[in-house]
Coordinates of C-alpha atoms in Angstrom, one line a residue:
X944 CA 15.4 95.3 52.6
X945 CA 19.1 95.5 51.9
X946 CA 21.2 97.3 54.5
X947 CA 24.8 98.1 55.5
X948 CA 23.9 98.9 59.1
X949 CA 25.3 96.8 62.0
X950 CA 23.3 93.7 62.7
X951 CA 22.3 94.8 66.2
X952 CA 20.6 98.0 65.0
X953 CA 19.0 96.2 62.1
X954 CA 17.6 93.4 64.3
X955 CA 16.2 95.9 66.8
X956 CA 14.5 97.8 64.0
X957 CA 13.2 94.7 62.3
X958 CA 11.7 93.2 65.4
X959 CA 10.0 96.4 66.5
X960 CA 8.7 97.1 63.0
X961 CA 7.3 93.6 62.6
X962 CA 5.6 93.9 66.0
X963 CA 4.0 97.2 65.1
X964 CA 3.0 96.6 61.5
X965 CA 2.3 92.9 61.4
X966 CA 4.5 92.8 58.2
X967 CA 7.5 90.5 57.8
X968 CA 10.8 92.1 56.9
X969 CA 13.4 90.1 54.9
X970 CA 16.9 91.5 55.5
X971 CA 20.2 91.2 53.6
X972 CA 23.3 92.8 55.0
X973 CA 26.5 93.7 53.3
X974 CA 28.9 96.6 52.5
X975 CA 27.4 99.6 50.8
X976 CA 29.5 99.3 47.7
X977 CA 28.8 95.6 47.4
X978 CA 25.0 96.0 47.8
X979 CA 24.8 98.9 45.4
X980 CA 26.7 97.0 42.8
X981 CA 24.4 94.1 43.2
X982 CA 21.4 96.3 43.0
X983 CA 22.6 97.9 39.8
X984 CA 23.4 94.6 38.2
X985 CA 20.0 93.0 39.1
X986 CA 21.8 89.7 39.4
X987 CA 20.4 88.8 42.8
X988 CA 16.9 90.4 42.7
X989 CA 15.8 93.8 44.1
X990 CA 14.8 94.8 47.6
X991 CA 12.0 97.3 48.3
X992 CA 14.1 99.4 50.6
X993 CA 17.8 100.3 50.7
X994 CA 18.9 101.4 54.2
X995 CA 22.4 102.7 54.9
X996 CA 25.3 104.0 52.9
X997 CA 26.7 107.5 53.0
X998 CA 25.1 110.4 51.1
X999 CA 27.8 110.3 48.4
X1000 CA 27.2 106.6 47.6
X1001 CA 23.5 107.1 47.5
X1002 CA 23.7 110.2 45.4
X1003 CA 25.9 108.4 42.9
X1004 CA 23.3 105.7 42.6
X1005 CA 20.2 107.9 42.9
X1006 CA 18.8 106.6 39.6
X1007 CA 18.2 103.3 41.4
X1008 CA 15.8 104.9 43.8
X1009 CA 12.2 106.3 43.7
X1010 CA 11.4 109.7 45.2
X1011 CA 9.5 109.5 48.5
X1012 CA 8.9 112.3 50.9
X1013 CA 8.1 110.7 54.3
X1014 CA 5.9 112.6 56.7
X1015 CA 8.7 112.1 59.3
X1016 CA 11.1 114.1 57.0
X1017 CA 9.5 117.4 58.2
X1018 CA 12.1 117.6 61.0
X1019 CA 15.1 116.6 58.8
X1020 CA 17.0 119.6 57.5
X1021 CA 17.3 120.1 53.7
X1022 CA 21.0 119.4 53.7
X1023 CA 20.5 115.9 55.0
X1024 CA 18.4 114.6 52.2
X1025 CA 18.4 114.3 48.4
X1026 CA 17.0 117.5 46.8
X1027 CA 14.6 115.2 44.8
X1028 CA 13.8 113.0 47.8
X1029 CA 15.4 109.9 46.3
X1030 CA 17.0 109.3 49.7
X1031 CA 16.5 110.8 53.1
X1032 CA 19.0 111.1 55.9
X1033 CA 18.7 108.6 58.8
X1034 CA 21.7 109.6 60.9
X1035 CA 24.6 112.1 60.8
X1036 CA 28.0 110.6 60.9
X1037 CA 31.0 112.8 61.7
X1038 CA 34.3 111.3 60.7
X1039 CA 36.7 111.2 63.7
X1040 CA 40.2 110.1 64.6
X1041 CA 40.3 107.0 66.8
X1042 CA 43.3 106.0 68.9
X1043 CA 44.4 103.5 71.6
X1044 CA 44.4 105.4 74.9
X1045 CA 46.5 102.7 76.6
X1046 CA 49.3 102.8 74.0
X1047 CA 49.4 106.4 72.9
X1048 CA 51.3 108.5 75.4
X1049 CA 49.2 111.1 77.4
X1050 CA 49.5 114.4 75.7
X1051 CA 50.2 112.9 72.3
X1052 CA 46.7 111.9 71.4
X1053 CA 45.9 112.6 67.8
X1054 CA 44.0 115.9 67.4
X1055 CA 44.8 116.5 63.7
X1056 CA 44.4 114.6 60.5
X1057 CA 48.2 114.9 60.2
X1058 CA 48.5 112.0 62.6
X1059 CA 47.4 109.6 59.8
X1060 CA 50.5 110.5 57.7
X1061 CA 53.0 110.6 60.5
X1062 CA 55.9 108.3 59.3
X1063 CA 56.4 107.1 62.9
X1064 CA 53.0 105.4 62.6
X1065 CA 53.6 103.6 59.3
X1066 CA 51.9 100.2 59.5
X1067 CA 50.1 101.3 62.7
X1068 CA 47.2 103.2 61.0
X1069 CA 43.9 101.4 60.4
X1070 CA 41.5 102.3 57.5
X1071 CA 38.8 100.4 55.7
X1072 CA 38.6 99.6 52.0
X1073 CA 36.5 102.4 50.3
X1074 CA 35.6 100.1 47.5
X1075 CA 33.5 98.1 49.9
X1076 CA 32.7 100.4 52.8
X1077 CA 30.6 103.5 52.3
X1078 CA 31.9 104.9 55.6
X1079 CA 35.5 104.5 54.5
X1080 CA 34.8 106.4 51.3
X1081 CA 33.2 109.3 53.3
X1082 CA 36.2 109.3 55.6
X1083 CA 38.6 109.3 52.7
X1084 CA 36.7 112.1 50.9
X1085 CA 36.6 114.1 54.2
X1086 CA 40.4 113.7 54.6
X1087 CA 41.0 114.9 51.1
X1088 CA 38.6 117.8 51.5
X1089 CA 40.3 118.9 54.7
X1090 CA 43.9 118.3 53.8
X1091 CA 44.3 118.0 50.0
X1092 CA 45.3 115.3 47.5
X1093 CA 49.0 115.4 48.3
X1094 CA 48.2 114.6 51.9
X1095 CA 46.1 111.6 50.9
X1096 CA 49.1 110.2 49.1
X1097 CA 51.2 110.3 52.3
X1098 CA 48.3 108.9 54.3
X1099 CA 48.0 106.0 51.8
X1100 CA 51.7 105.2 52.2
X1101 CA 51.3 105.0 55.9
X1102 CA 48.8 102.1 55.6
X1103 CA 51.7 99.9 54.5
X1104 CA 49.6 98.2 51.8
X1105 CA 46.7 97.1 54.0
X1106 CA 43.1 98.1 53.9
X1107 CA 40.6 96.6 56.4
X1108 CA 37.6 94.7 55.0
X1109 CA 35.0 96.8 56.9
X1110 CA 34.8 99.8 59.2
X1111 CA 34.3 97.6 62.3
X1112 CA 37.7 96.1 61.7
X1113 CA 39.3 99.6 62.0
X1114 CA 37.9 99.9 65.6
X1115 CA 38.9 96.3 66.4
X1116 CA 42.5 96.9 65.2
X1117 CA 42.9 100.1 67.2
X1118 CA 41.2 98.8 70.4
X1119 CA 43.3 95.7 70.4
X1120 CA 46.6 97.6 69.9
X1121 CA 47.4 96.1 66.5
X1122 CA 47.2 99.7 65.3
X1123 CA 47.5 102.9 67.2
X1124 CA 45.3 105.3 65.2
X1125 CA 42.6 105.2 62.5
X1126 CA 39.7 107.1 61.0
X1127 CA 36.1 106.2 60.7
X1128 CA 32.6 107.3 61.9
X1129 CA 31.8 108.6 65.3
X1130 CA 29.1 106.1 66.0
X1131 CA 31.5 103.2 65.8
X1132 CA 33.8 104.9 68.2
X1133 CA 30.9 105.5 70.6
X1134 CA 29.9 101.9 70.4
X1135 CA 33.4 100.8 71.2
X1136 CA 33.4 103.0 74.3
X1137 CA 30.2 101.5 75.4
X1138 CA 31.9 98.1 75.6
X1139 CA 34.7 99.4 77.7
X1140 CA 37.7 99.1 75.2
X1141 CA 40.9 101.2 75.2
X1142 CA 39.7 103.0 72.1
X1143 CA 39.0 106.7 72.3
X1144 CA 38.3 109.3 69.6
X1145 CA 38.8 113.0 68.8
X1146 CA 37.3 115.5 66.4
X1147 CA 40.2 116.8 64.2
X1148 CA 41.2 120.4 64.7
X1149 CA 41.0 121.1 61.0
X1150 CA 37.3 120.1 61.0
X1151 CA 35.4 117.2 59.7
X1152 CA 32.4 116.3 57.5
X1153 CA 28.9 116.0 58.8
X1154 CA 27.6 113.6 56.2
X1155 CA 24.3 111.7 56.6
X1156 CA 23.7 108.1 55.7
X1157 CA 20.2 107.5 54.3
X1158 CA 17.3 105.4 53.5
X1159 CA 15.7 105.0 50.1
X1160 CA 12.7 103.4 48.4
X1161 CA 14.1 101.3 45.5
X1162 CA 12.7 102.0 42.1
X1163 CA 10.2 99.4 41.0
X1164 CA 9.6 98.1 44.5
X1165 CA 7.2 95.2 44.5
X1166 CA 5.6 96.2 47.8
X1167 CA 5.7 100.0 47.8
X1168 CA 3.2 100.6 50.6
X1169 CA 5.1 98.3 52.9
X1170 CA 8.3 99.8 51.9
X1171 CA 7.0 103.3 52.6
X1172 CA 5.8 102.1 56.0
X1173 CA 9.3 100.9 56.9
X1174 CA 10.9 104.2 55.7
X1175 CA 8.5 106.1 57.9
X1176 CA 9.3 103.9 60.9
X1177 CA 13.1 104.2 60.4
X1178 CA 12.9 108.0 60.2
X1179 CA 10.6 108.2 63.2
X1180 CA 11.4 109.5 66.7
X1181 CA 11.3 106.1 68.5
X1182 CA 14.1 104.5 66.4
X1183 CA 16.0 107.8 66.6
X1184 CA 16.1 107.5 70.4
X1185 CA 17.1 103.8 70.3
X1186 CA 19.8 104.4 67.7
X1187 CA 21.3 107.3 69.8
X1188 CA 21.2 105.7 73.3
X1189 CA 22.0 102.1 72.4
X1190 CA 24.2 102.4 69.3
X1191 CA 25.7 105.9 69.5
X1192 CA 24.2 107.0 66.2
X1193 CA 23.1 110.6 65.8
X1194 CA 19.7 111.0 64.3
X1195 CA 19.2 113.3 61.3
X1196 CA 16.1 114.6 63.0
X1197 CA 16.5 118.2 64.3
X1198 CA 14.5 117.3 67.4
X1199 CA 16.7 114.4 68.5
X1200 CA 19.4 114.6 71.2
X1201 CA 23.0 113.6 70.5
X1202 CA 24.3 110.3 71.7
X1203 CA 25.9 110.1 75.1
X1204 CA 29.6 110.9 74.9
X1205 CA 29.2 112.9 71.7
X1206 CA 29.6 116.7 71.3
X1207 CA 26.5 118.6 70.0
X1208 CA 26.9 119.3 66.3
X1209 CA 27.1 123.0 67.2
X1210 CA 30.5 122.2 68.9
X1211 CA 31.9 120.2 66.0
X1212 CA 33.9 122.2 63.4
X1213 CA 32.6 121.5 59.9
X1214 CA 34.6 121.5 56.7
X1215 CA 33.3 122.6 53.3
X1216 CA 32.0 119.2 52.0
X1217 CA 30.1 119.1 48.7
X1218 CA 28.1 115.9 48.7
X1219 CA 27.2 116.1 44.9
X1220 CA 30.8 116.8 43.9
X1221 CA 32.1 113.9 46.1
X1222 CA 29.5 111.6 44.6
X1223 CA 30.6 112.6 41.1
X1224 CA 34.3 112.1 41.9
X1225 CA 33.8 108.9 43.9
X1226 CA 35.3 106.3 41.5
X1227 CA 38.2 108.5 40.6
X1228 CA 39.2 109.2 44.3
X1229 CA 38.8 105.5 45.2
X1230 CA 41.0 104.4 42.2
X1231 CA 43.7 106.9 43.1
X1232 CA 43.7 106.0 46.7
X1233 CA 43.8 102.2 46.2
X1234 CA 46.6 102.5 43.7
X1235 CA 48.6 104.6 46.2
X1236 CA 48.0 102.1 49.0
X1237 CA 49.0 99.1 46.9
X1238 CA 52.0 101.0 45.4
X1239 CA 53.3 101.7 48.9
X1240 CA 52.8 98.2 50.3
X1241 CA 55.6 96.3 52.0

């Protein structure tokens, strides 16, 4: 299995699956973009399962996956899976604003995407590289969908030429006070709260995306039955509870409760976010954004 999920979640899932099934799971971790590029090239072999990555990234690479309708998918809404079952949603990942509660003055906490382009915060905004991080691409596409392309240009300028190597580095930069604000997935913010940092988060007033990450059976899998068994396990209710309560990750299952500290989805304002359109425009958006970031560097 190849996965972009955090090591702690992956190891918990691997250990439980091996105990239940008697099968051995080989794991390779990396960024979504990196792993999908390797999978497409075939240069370093092929896994049987690809676990992780936002829906746009998976949809853009759907030809690499084989349709599989897990029995567990009966409680996963249609909008949280590929129409042809080439990937199925594992968790729902609202993009949120994160900020340092110790350094941001009370009453000035960011509640709008506009904070990311505030000139006062130039060089104090943290964001991951969307070429490597699937969560960063989803966050970027969310910001553009909510605020428009011109706003993204101003946001890029505020990064002062720097993109973080992964989403976790965004939370670390804000929690440490190196930066004051940032944008990434809700689950990472909830995990930071669990460890008692100064990081807090908000759901932007303009609304946010409710994009799933997913799991997929790789086309041409050498061990398809074992691969399907892991997909069923990953989408099941037991891992959904563990992911929510230990790792702050919302399950895509309609029968699963939200993580502690998170609003129910019914209380989060959604934006109009077209997964297929974002998948089709992925490379163009990344290229424009990276060029704007590099062009505005110090």
